[in-house]
Structures are given as structure tokens and as C-alpha cells.
Coordinates of C-alpha atoms (C1' of nucleotides) in Angstrom, one line a residue:
Chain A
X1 CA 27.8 20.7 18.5
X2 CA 27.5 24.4 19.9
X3 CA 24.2 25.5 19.5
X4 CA 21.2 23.5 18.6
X5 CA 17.4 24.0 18.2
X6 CA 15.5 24.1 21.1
X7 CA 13.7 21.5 22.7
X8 CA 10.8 20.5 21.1
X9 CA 11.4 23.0 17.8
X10 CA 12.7 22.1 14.4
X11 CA 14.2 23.3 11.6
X12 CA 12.7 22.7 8.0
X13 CA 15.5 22.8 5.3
X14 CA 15.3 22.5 1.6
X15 CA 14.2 20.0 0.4
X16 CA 11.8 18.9 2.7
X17 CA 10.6 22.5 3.5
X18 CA 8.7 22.4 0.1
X19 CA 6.1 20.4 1.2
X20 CA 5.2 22.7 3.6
X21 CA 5.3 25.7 1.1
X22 CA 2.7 23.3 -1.0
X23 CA 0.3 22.9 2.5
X24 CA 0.5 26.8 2.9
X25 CA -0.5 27.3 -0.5
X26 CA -3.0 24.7 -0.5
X27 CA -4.7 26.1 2.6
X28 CA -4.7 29.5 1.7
X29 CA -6.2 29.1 -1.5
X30 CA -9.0 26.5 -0.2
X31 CA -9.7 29.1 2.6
X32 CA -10.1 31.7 -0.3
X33 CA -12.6 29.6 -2.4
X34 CA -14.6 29.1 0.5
X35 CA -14.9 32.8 1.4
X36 CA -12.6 33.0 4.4
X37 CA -10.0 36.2 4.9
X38 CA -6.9 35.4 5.7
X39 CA -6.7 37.3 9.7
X40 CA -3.3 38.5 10.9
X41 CA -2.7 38.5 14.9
X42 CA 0.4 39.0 17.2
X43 CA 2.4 35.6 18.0
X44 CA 2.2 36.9 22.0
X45 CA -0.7 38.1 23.9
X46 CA -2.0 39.4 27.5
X47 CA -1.5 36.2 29.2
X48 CA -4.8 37.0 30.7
X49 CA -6.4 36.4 27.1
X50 CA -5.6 32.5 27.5
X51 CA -6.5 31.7 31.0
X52 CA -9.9 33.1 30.6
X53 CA -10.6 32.5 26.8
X54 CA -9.3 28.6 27.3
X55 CA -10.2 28.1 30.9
X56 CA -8.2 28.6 33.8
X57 CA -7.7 24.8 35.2
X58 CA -7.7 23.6 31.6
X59 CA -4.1 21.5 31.2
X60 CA -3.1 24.1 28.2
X61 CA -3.4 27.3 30.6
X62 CA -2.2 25.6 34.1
X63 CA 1.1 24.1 32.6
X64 CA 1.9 24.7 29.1
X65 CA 2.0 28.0 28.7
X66 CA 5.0 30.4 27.8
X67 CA 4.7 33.3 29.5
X68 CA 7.1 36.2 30.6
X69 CA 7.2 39.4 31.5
X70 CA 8.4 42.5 29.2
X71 CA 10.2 45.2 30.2
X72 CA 7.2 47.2 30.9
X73 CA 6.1 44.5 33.4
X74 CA 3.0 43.1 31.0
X75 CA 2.9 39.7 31.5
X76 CA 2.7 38.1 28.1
X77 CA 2.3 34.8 26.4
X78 CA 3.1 33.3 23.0
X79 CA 0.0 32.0 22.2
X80 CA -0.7 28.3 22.4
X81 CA -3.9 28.6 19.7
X82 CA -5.2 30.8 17.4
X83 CA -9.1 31.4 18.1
X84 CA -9.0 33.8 21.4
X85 CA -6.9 35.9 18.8
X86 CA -9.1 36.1 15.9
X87 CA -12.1 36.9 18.7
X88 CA -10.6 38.9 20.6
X89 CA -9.2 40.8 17.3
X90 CA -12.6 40.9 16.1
X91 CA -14.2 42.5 19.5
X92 CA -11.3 45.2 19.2
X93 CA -12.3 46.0 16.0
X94 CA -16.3 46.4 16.8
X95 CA -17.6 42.8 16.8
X96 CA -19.1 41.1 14.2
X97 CA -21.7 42.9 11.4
X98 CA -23.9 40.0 10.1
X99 CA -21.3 37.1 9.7
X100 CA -17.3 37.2 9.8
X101 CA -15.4 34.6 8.3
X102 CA -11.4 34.5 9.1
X103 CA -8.4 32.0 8.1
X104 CA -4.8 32.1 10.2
X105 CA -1.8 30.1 9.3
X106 CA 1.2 29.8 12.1
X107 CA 3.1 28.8 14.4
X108 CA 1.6 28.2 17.7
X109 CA 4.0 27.1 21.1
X110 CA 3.3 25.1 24.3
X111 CA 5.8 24.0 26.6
X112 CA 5.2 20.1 26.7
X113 CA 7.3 16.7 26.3
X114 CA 7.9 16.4 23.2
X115 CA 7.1 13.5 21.3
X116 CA 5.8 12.1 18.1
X117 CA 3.3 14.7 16.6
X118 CA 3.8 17.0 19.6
X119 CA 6.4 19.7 19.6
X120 CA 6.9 22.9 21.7
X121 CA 6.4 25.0 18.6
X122 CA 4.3 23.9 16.5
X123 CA 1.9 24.9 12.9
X124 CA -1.8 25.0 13.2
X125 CA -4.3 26.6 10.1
X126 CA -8.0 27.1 11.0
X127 CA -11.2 29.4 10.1
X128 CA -13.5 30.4 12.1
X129 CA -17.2 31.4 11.7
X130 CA -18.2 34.1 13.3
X131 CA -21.9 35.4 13.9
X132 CA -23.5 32.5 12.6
X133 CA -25.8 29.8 14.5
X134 CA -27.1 28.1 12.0
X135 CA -26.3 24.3 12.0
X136 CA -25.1 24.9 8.7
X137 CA -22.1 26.8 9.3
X138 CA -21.4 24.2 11.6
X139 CA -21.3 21.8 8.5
X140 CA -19.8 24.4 6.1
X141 CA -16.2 24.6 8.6
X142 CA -16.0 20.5 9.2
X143 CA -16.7 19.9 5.1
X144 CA -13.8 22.0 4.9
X145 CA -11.5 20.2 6.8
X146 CA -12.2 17.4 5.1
X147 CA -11.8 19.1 2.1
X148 CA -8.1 20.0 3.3
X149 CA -7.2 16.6 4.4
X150 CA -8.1 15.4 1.0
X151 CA -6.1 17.5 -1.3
X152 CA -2.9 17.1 0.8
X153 CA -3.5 13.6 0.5
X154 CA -3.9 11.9 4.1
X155 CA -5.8 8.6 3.4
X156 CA -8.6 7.1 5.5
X157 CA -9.6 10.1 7.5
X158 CA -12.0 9.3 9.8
X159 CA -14.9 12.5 11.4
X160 CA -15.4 11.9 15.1
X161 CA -18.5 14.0 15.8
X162 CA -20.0 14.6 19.0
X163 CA -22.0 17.3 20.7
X164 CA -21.5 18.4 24.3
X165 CA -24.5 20.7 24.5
X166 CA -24.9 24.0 26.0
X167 CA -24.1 25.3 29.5
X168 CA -27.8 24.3 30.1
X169 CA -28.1 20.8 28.8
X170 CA -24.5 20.7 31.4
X171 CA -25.7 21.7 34.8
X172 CA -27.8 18.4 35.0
X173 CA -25.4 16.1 32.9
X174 CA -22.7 17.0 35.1
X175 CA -24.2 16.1 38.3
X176 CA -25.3 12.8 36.6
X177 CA -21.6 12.2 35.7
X178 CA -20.1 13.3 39.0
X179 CA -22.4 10.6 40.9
X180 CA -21.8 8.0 38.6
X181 CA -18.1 8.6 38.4
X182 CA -18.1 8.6 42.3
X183 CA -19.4 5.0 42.1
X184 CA -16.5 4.1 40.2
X185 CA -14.0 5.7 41.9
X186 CA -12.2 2.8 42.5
X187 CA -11.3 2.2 39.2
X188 CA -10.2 5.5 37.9
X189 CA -6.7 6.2 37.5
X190 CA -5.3 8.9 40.1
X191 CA -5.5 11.6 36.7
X192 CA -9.2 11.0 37.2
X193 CA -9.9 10.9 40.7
X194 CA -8.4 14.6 40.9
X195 CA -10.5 15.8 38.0
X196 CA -13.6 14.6 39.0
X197 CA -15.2 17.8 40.3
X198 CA -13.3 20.4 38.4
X199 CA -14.0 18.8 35.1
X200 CA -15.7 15.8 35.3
X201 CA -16.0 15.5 31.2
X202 CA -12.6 15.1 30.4
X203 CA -12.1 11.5 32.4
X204 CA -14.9 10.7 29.5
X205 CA -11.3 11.3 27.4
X206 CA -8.8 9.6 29.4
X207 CA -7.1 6.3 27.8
X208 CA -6.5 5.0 30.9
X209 CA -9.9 5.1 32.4
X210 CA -11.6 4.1 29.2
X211 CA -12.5 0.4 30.6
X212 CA -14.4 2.1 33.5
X213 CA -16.1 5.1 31.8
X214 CA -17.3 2.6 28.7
X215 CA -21.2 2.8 30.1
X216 CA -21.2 6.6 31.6
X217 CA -23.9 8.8 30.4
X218 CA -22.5 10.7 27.9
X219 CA -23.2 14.3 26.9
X220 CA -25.2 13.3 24.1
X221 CA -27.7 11.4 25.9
X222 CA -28.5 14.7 27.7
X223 CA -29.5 17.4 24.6
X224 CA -32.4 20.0 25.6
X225 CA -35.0 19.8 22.7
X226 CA -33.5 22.7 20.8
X227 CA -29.3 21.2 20.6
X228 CA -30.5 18.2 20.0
X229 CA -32.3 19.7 16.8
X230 CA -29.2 21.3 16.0
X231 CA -27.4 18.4 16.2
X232 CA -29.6 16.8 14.2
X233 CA -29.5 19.3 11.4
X234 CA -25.4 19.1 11.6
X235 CA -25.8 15.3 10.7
X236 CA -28.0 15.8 7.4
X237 CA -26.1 18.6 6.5
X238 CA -23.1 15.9 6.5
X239 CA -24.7 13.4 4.9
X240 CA -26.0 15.8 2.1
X241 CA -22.5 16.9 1.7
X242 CA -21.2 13.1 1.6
X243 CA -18.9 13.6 4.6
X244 CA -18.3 10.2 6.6
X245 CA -18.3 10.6 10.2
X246 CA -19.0 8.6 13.5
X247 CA -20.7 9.1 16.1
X248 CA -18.1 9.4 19.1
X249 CA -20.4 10.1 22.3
X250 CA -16.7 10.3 24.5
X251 CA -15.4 13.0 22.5
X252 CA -14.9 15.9 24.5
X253 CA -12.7 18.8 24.4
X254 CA -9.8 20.1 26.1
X255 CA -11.0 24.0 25.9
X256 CA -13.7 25.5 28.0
X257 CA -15.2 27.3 25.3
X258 CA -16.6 24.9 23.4
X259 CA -20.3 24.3 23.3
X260 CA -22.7 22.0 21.3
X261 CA -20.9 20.1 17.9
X262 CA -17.1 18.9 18.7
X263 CA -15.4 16.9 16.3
X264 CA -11.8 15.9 14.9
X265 CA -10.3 14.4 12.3
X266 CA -8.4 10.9 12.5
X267 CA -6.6 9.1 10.0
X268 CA -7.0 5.8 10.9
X269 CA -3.5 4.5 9.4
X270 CA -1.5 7.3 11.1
X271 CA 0.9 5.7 13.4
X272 CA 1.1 8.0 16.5
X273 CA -0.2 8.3 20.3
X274 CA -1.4 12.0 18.9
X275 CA -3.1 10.5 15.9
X276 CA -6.0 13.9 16.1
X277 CA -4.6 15.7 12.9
X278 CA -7.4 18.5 13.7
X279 CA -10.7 19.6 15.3
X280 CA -12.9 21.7 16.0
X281 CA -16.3 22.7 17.6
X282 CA -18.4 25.5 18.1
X283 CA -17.8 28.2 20.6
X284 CA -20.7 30.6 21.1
X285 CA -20.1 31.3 24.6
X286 CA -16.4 32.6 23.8
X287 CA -17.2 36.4 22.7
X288 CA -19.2 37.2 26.1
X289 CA -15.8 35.2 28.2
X290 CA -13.6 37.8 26.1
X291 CA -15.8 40.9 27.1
X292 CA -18.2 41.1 23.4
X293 CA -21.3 41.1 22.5
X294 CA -23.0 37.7 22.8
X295 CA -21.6 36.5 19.0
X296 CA -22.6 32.7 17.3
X297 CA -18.7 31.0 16.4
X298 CA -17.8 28.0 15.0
X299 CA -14.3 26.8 14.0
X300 CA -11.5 24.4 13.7
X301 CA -7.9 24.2 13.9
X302 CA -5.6 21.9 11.8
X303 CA -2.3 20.0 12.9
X304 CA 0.0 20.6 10.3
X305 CA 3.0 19.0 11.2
X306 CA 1.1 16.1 12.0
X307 CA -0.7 15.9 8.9
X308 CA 2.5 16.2 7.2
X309 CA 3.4 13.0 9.1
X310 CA 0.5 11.5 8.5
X311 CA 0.7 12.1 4.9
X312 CA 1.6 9.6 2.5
X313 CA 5.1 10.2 0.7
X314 CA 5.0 11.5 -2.4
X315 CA 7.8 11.6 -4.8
X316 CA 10.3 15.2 -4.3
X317 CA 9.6 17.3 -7.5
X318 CA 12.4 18.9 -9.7
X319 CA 13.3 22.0 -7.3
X320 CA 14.4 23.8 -10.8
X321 CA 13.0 23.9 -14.0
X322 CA 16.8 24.6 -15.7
X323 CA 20.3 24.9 -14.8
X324 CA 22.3 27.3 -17.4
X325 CA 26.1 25.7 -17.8
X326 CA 28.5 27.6 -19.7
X327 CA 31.2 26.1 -21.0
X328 CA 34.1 29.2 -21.9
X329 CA 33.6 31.5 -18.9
X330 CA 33.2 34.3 -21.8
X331 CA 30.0 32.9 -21.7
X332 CA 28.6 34.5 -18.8
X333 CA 27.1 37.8 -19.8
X334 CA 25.1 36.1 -22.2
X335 CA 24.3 33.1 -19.7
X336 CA 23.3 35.6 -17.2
X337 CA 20.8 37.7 -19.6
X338 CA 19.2 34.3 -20.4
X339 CA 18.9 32.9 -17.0
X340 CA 16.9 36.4 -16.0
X341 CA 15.0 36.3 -18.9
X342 CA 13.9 32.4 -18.4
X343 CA 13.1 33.2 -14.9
X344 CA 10.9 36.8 -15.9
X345 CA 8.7 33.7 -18.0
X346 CA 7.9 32.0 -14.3
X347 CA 10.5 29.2 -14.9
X348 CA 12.8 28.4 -12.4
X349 CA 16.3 28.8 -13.2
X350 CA 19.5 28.7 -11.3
X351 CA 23.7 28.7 -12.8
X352 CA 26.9 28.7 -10.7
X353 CA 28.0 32.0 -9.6
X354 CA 31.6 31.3 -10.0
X355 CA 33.7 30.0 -12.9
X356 CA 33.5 26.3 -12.8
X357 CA 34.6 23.6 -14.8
X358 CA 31.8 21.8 -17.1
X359 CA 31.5 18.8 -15.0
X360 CA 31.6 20.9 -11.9
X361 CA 28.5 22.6 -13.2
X362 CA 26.5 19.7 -14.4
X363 CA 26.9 18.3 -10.8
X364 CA 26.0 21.6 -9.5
X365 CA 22.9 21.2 -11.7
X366 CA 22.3 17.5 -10.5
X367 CA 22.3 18.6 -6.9
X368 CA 20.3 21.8 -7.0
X369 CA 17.2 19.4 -8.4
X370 CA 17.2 20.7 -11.8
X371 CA 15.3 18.8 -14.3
X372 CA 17.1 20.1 -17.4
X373 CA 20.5 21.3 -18.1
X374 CA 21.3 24.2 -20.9
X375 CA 24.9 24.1 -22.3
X376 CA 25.9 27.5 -23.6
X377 CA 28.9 27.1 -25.9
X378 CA 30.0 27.5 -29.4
X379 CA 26.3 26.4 -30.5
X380 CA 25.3 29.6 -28.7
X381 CA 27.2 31.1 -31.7
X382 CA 24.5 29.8 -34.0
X383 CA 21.9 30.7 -32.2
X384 CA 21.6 27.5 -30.2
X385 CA 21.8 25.3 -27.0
X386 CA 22.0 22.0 -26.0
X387 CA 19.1 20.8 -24.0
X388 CA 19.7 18.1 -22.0
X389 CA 17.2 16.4 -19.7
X390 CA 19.1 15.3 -16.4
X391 CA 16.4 12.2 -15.6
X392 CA 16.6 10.2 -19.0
X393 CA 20.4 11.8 -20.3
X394 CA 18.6 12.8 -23.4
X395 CA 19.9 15.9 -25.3
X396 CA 18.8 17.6 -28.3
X397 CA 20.0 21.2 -30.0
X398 CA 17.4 23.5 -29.9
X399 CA 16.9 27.2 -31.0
X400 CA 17.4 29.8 -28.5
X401 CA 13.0 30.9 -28.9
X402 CA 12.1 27.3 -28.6
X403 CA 14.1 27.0 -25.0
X404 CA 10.8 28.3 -23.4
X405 CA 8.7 25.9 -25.1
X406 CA 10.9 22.8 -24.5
X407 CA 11.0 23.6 -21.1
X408 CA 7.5 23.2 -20.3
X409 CA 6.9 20.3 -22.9
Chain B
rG1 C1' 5.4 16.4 35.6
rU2 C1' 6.3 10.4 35.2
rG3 C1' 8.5 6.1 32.6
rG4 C1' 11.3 3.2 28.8
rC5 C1' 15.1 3.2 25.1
rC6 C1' 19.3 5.8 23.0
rG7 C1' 23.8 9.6 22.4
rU8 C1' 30.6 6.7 18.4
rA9 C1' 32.8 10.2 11.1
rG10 C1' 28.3 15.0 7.6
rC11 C1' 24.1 10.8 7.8
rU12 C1' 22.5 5.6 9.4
rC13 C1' 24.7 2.5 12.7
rA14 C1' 28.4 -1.8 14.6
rG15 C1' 32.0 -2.1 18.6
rC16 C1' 30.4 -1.9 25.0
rC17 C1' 28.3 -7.8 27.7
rU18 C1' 34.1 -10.1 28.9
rG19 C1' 38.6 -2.6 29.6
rG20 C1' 44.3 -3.1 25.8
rU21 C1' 46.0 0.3 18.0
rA22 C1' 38.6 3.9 16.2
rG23 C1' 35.2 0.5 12.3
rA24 C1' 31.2 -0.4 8.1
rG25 C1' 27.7 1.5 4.6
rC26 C1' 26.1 5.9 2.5
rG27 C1' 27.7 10.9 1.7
rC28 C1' 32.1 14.1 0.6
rC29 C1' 37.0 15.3 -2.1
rU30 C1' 40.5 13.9 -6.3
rG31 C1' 41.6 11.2 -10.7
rG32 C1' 40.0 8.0 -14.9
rU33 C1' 36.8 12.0 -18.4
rU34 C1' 39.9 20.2 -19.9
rG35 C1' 31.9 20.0 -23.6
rU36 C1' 28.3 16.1 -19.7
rG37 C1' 25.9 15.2 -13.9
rG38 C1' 23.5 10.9 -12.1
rU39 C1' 25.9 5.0 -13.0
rC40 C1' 31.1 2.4 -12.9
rC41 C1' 36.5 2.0 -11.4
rA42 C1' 40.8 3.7 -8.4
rG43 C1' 42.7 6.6 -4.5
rG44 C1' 41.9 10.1 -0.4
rA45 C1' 40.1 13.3 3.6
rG46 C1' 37.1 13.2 7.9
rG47 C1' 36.0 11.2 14.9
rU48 C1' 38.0 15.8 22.1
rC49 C1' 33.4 8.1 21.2
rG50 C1' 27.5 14.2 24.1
rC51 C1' 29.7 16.6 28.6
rG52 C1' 31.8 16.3 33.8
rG53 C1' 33.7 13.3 37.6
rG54 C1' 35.1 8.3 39.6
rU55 C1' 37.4 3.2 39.4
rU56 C1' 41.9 1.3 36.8
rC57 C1' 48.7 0.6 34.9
rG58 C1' 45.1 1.6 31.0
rA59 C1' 38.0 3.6 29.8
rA60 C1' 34.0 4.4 23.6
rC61 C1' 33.5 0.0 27.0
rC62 C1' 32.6 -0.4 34.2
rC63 C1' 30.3 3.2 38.1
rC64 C1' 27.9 8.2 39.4
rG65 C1' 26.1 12.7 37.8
rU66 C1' 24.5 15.9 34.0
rC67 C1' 22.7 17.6 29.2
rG68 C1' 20.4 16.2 24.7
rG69 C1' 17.3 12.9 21.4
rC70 C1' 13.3 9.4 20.4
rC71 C1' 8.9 7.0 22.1
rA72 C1' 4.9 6.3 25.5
rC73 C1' 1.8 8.3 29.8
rC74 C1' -0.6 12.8 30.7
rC75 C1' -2.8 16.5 27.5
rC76 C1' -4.0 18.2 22.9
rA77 C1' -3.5 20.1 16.9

RNA sequence: GUGGCCGUAGCUCAGCCUGGUAGAGCGCCUGGUUGUGGUCCAGGAGGUCGCGGGUUCGAACCCCGUCGGCCACCCCA
């Protein structure tokens, strides 16, 4: 073995890799139908975009980051998530007019231990929801995760919803917490004891202090008047919509610009330490960290290689409609014309390049994944080909106009 | 960054404890079948045992180191 793929990356190769074309295809089109644009940003950014959009002692920006320096001397990183891009594309390009609403698809990288459901690079799709501070915008973005989660199939997915409040509603919680985490400080796990005072809310988080956090106050106990509305209004908007959720008052997260609803999305069968296949949360106070006008944002971010684990397995579709045999190699002009003129139709055809024998080609045919096989031979002749279906051996003489039609019977 | 388990044929693994001729299943190739794959039968190819060092008459096997994989902690999607 010479060279291999990274640590923590992976290669997708036919067949699998058509379940991720499906997820792609899937998103993009639910994004469409829901009114979000599909929003283009470079793979690396000013380093500086992270540590101040994320948070500066968050665990993302302190030790996972891939950063280096160009040749010009920029220090740059490949960016770890998606939403300080789309804001900070969005503030470039004159803020937000009324309400923006943006989709992104790719590949995102942090430098990590890999494990199940964590790699170094890694796929995430989101939308975010710019401009907006309605509650039901925040309802609009988690319906449609749901929504995703549901056509690809993942069974039993679970909303965890929480809200954090604003910077406000903090300043007193956090005290609250600090003193009450102090009186435990016994019990918290060394993880804890360090984050007390930086950021006290993520012990709330921590498996291993869960036994001695279990009656904190929580963040939700402490809503001014007007979040706690909010929060409120987030709820019926969910019920109206018939999304399940529970409340999770330990739910925080890992991002410092997140403010008010949090949430993510947990299929409850999905065998994994990292079983969160997405979240999201809204981030109003993000556009004024990044330099922009004070803006209203709501978004979420989706796993996709973990929802592809966490996916039930459904059975591989025929990669090709036809294969085109031929049994005299004179028959290749002929063969060739048909094959382009099958594929023009939207079918998906495929025939060896070379000159093979007949039973070369029908295992040729077998292993590309066609469903049906079409033998060009003296038939041809009379205007005809024999159609054979590869799954059930059956085979019939057909009429070279009916070979559309009998394709997609 | 910390810990546990694991690296042997293309793939999944046995062999290692107790050192002495490199194994299985699947896959692959050829033929049975010069107009029929997948199934069946017969034959065949394929391995510096991750890498480096040590112990030994002799190392896949014992010891040390190193690289890689998986899983968990941590953190997050």
C-alpha cells in the first residue's frame, strides 16, 4: 500500500457513491421548494472569520482547526462550518434587504480523532434565515429538517429543543450556574472544573458530569418576559406543524453565536457516540461579531455522513437502464448509433468499448448493474432485438421503436 | 489530546497462547457453453504476514519502537 486516504477522509466509489448523489438531489430540491437559494462560498477563509464568528475558546477554534499560511503570508483556514460564510458573504455583498434565505451543500474539515460519525472531512447541508425574527422562521428551518430526515428515510427522529436565551437573560443565569457549579465542584470531571468560568454552559453538556449537573438551573428556567414568548410561539408553531420534539433544558451549543432556540435532531435507533445527525439554532448576534448591521438569523446544519449511517439500507438500484451486446463485431456502428440515441431519451445505457465475446459482454452487462440486456444480431436484420431482463432471465424479440417503450415498462 | 481493540491473498478473517513447509470462505481468471450474464461443475492465478529493529539455529507467532485502522472519552454535524 503506497498511498492512502488521509486520516479521517474517505473515498466514495460507485456503487455506494449513489446514495449520496440521491441526498444531494434530495436536499437541493427540498431547499428549492422551500424558497432557499443555493449560496456558493470558498472551502478556505481568513482564519480570523472562525475564531471570532465561532468563539475564540470554543473546542472547534482552539484545536480543530486547519489552518496555514499562503504564500502571501494570509493565514487561512478550511472552514470547519458553513454559516460565518454565508454571513459574512452576505455582509460583503450589502447585508440583508427584508429577508435572505440561503442553502450550501459541502464538505466541511476539522482536525479531530476520528471515529464513528466523525471524520476530518466531512459533508454538512444547511439554510439559513436571514433578517427574520419572527418565531416563525424559527419554526419554518427546524420543520425542514425534519422534512429532510424524513424523505431520506432515517426512522425515529427525535427534536431536542431548547432555548438558551439572549445575552441578557445570560448575565444573571450564568452567575447562578457558576455558584452552583462551584458547590459541586467535587464531583465534576477535570473537563469541567477547567470550564467552569470560561463557559460554564457547556458542563450542562458533558456526559461525564451528567449525574452532578441533573438539578442545575438550566437556561430555560431563566427567559426575560419577551424570549420566553418567543419560545413559546416556537412550540405552537411546532405543534401546528405536527413536528414532535422534547423539551431538552441541557441542550446547549458548542458555538458562541447562538442565542434563544437551539435544537438537533436524534434518531433514537442510530448506533453511535455522535448520534446528533443535525442542529441548529438561531444566531442574531452573529452579523454585529462579523462587522454587519445588527441582522435577525436562524439556521441549521445537517450531518450527512451520519445520516447516511443512520439511514436504513435500502436495496442498490439498477446503475443502468440497458446494456447494448453485439454479437458480430460488424455490429458496432449500428450498436453505437442506438446506444446514443437511447441515452439522448434520458435512459441510461452503457456497451463494451472493445470487441468482446457474447458472454464476455453479458457479464460486462451483469457487473455494470444493468437491468436489461439488448442483443444486436442477425434479428437486427429484421428490424429487431432481443430484450432480455438480467433479474428474471426473461427475453422477448422486440421491434427496434418499441425498445424505448419496453425499457421503461 | 487520552484510552481500549486490531493490522496475514482484491475483500472478510483463521493461524500467534505453546517459534519449525502460508490457510479458509467470498471475489478474480480459464474451461464445460464460439448468441446468454447471474446459478452449477472442474481447473488455476494471487501473499516482502503494515513497517523498522531485537531475541533465536530458525519469527506471521516472542520483545521494543513506529505508522495505520476501528471504537470510546473529549467535542460536535
Amino acid at each position: 500500500m503506497t498511498y492512502r486516504a488521509p486520516k479521517g477522509t474517505d473515498d466514495i466509489l460507485p456503487p455506494e457513491s449513489a446514495v449520496w448523489v440521491e441526498a444531494e438531489r434530495a436536499f437541493l430540491d427540498l431547499a428549492e421548494r422551500y424558497g432557499y437559494g443555493l449560496v456558493l462560498t470558498p472551502m478556505f477563509e481568513s482564519t480570523e472569520l472562525f475564531s471570532r464568528g465561532i468563539g475564540e475558546d470554543t473546542e472547534v477554534v482552539e484545536k480543530q482547526m486547519y489552518t496555514f499560511t499562503d504564500k502571501g503570508g494570509r493565514s487561512l483556514t478550511l472552514r470547519p462550518e458553513a454559516t460565518a460564510s454565508v454571513v459574512r458573504a452576505i455582509i460583503q455583498a450589502g447585508g440583508v434587504i427584508g429577508t435572505f434565505k440561503g442553502s450550501y451543500w459541502g464538505p466541511m474539515f476539522r482536525y479531530e480523532r476520528p471515529q464513528k460519525g466523525r471524520r476530518r472531512q466531512f459533508s454538512q447541508a444547511g439554510i439559513e434565515y436571514l433578517g427574520e425574527d419572527a418565531p416563525g422562521a424559527d419554526v419554518e428551518v427546524i420543520e425542514f429538517g425534519y422534512r429532510y430526515l424524513e424523505m431520506l428515510g432515517v426512522p425515529d427522529v427525535e427534536v431536542q429543543l431548547n432555548s438558551i436565551g439572549d445575552a441578557a437573560d445570560r448575565s444573571d443565569y450564568r452567575g447562578e450556574l457558576i455558584a452552583f457549579l462551584e458547590s459541586r465542584r467535587g464531583d465534576l470531571s477535570e473537563d469541567a472544573v477547567r470550564r467552569l468560568h470560561e463557559n460554564p454552559m457547556r458542563v450542562l453538556d458533558s456526559k461525564a458530569d451528567a449525574a452532578a449537573v441533573a438539578d442545575a438551573p438550566t437556561p430555560i428556567e431563566h427567559l426575560s418576559k419577551e424570549t420566553a414568548e418567543h419560545f413559546a410561539a416556537v412550540r405552537a408553531g411546532l405543534d401546528a406543524a405536527s413536528i414532535p420534539y422534547r423539551i431538552a433544558p441541557t441542550l446547549v451549543r458548542g458555538l458562541d453565536y447562538y442565542n434563544r432556540t437551539v435544537w438537533e435532531y436524534v434518531p433514537l435507533g442510530f448506533d453511535a457516540a455522535q448520534s446528533s445527525v443535525g442542529g441548529g439554532g438561531r444566531y442574531d448576534p452573529l452579523f454585529e461579531m462579523l462587522g454587519g448591521k445588527p441582522t435577525a438569523a436562524v439556521g441549521l446544519a445537517m450531518g450527512l455522513d451520519r445520516i447516511l449511517l443512520a439511514r436504513e439500507e435500502t436495496a442498490p438500484t439498477p446503475a443502468l437502464d440497458a446494456f447494448v451486446i453485439m454479437v458480430e463485431t460488424e455490429r458496432r456502428p449500428v450498436a453505437t448509433v442506438l446506444v446514443r440515441r437511447l441515452r439522448d431519451q434520458g435512459l441510461r445505457l452503457d456497451m463494451t468499448a472493445g470487441d468482446r465475446s457474447v458472454s464476455a459482454q453479458f457479464k460486462a452487462a451483469d457487473r455494470a448493474g444493468a437491468a436489461n440486456a439488448l442483443v444486436i444480431g442477425e434479428e437486427w436484420d429484421q428490424g429487431r432485438v432481443t430484450a432480455r431482463d438480467l433479474a428474471t432471465g426473461g427475453q422477448a424479440l422486440i421491434a427496434v421503436e418499441e425498445i424505448e417503450t419496453w425499457l421503461r415498462r
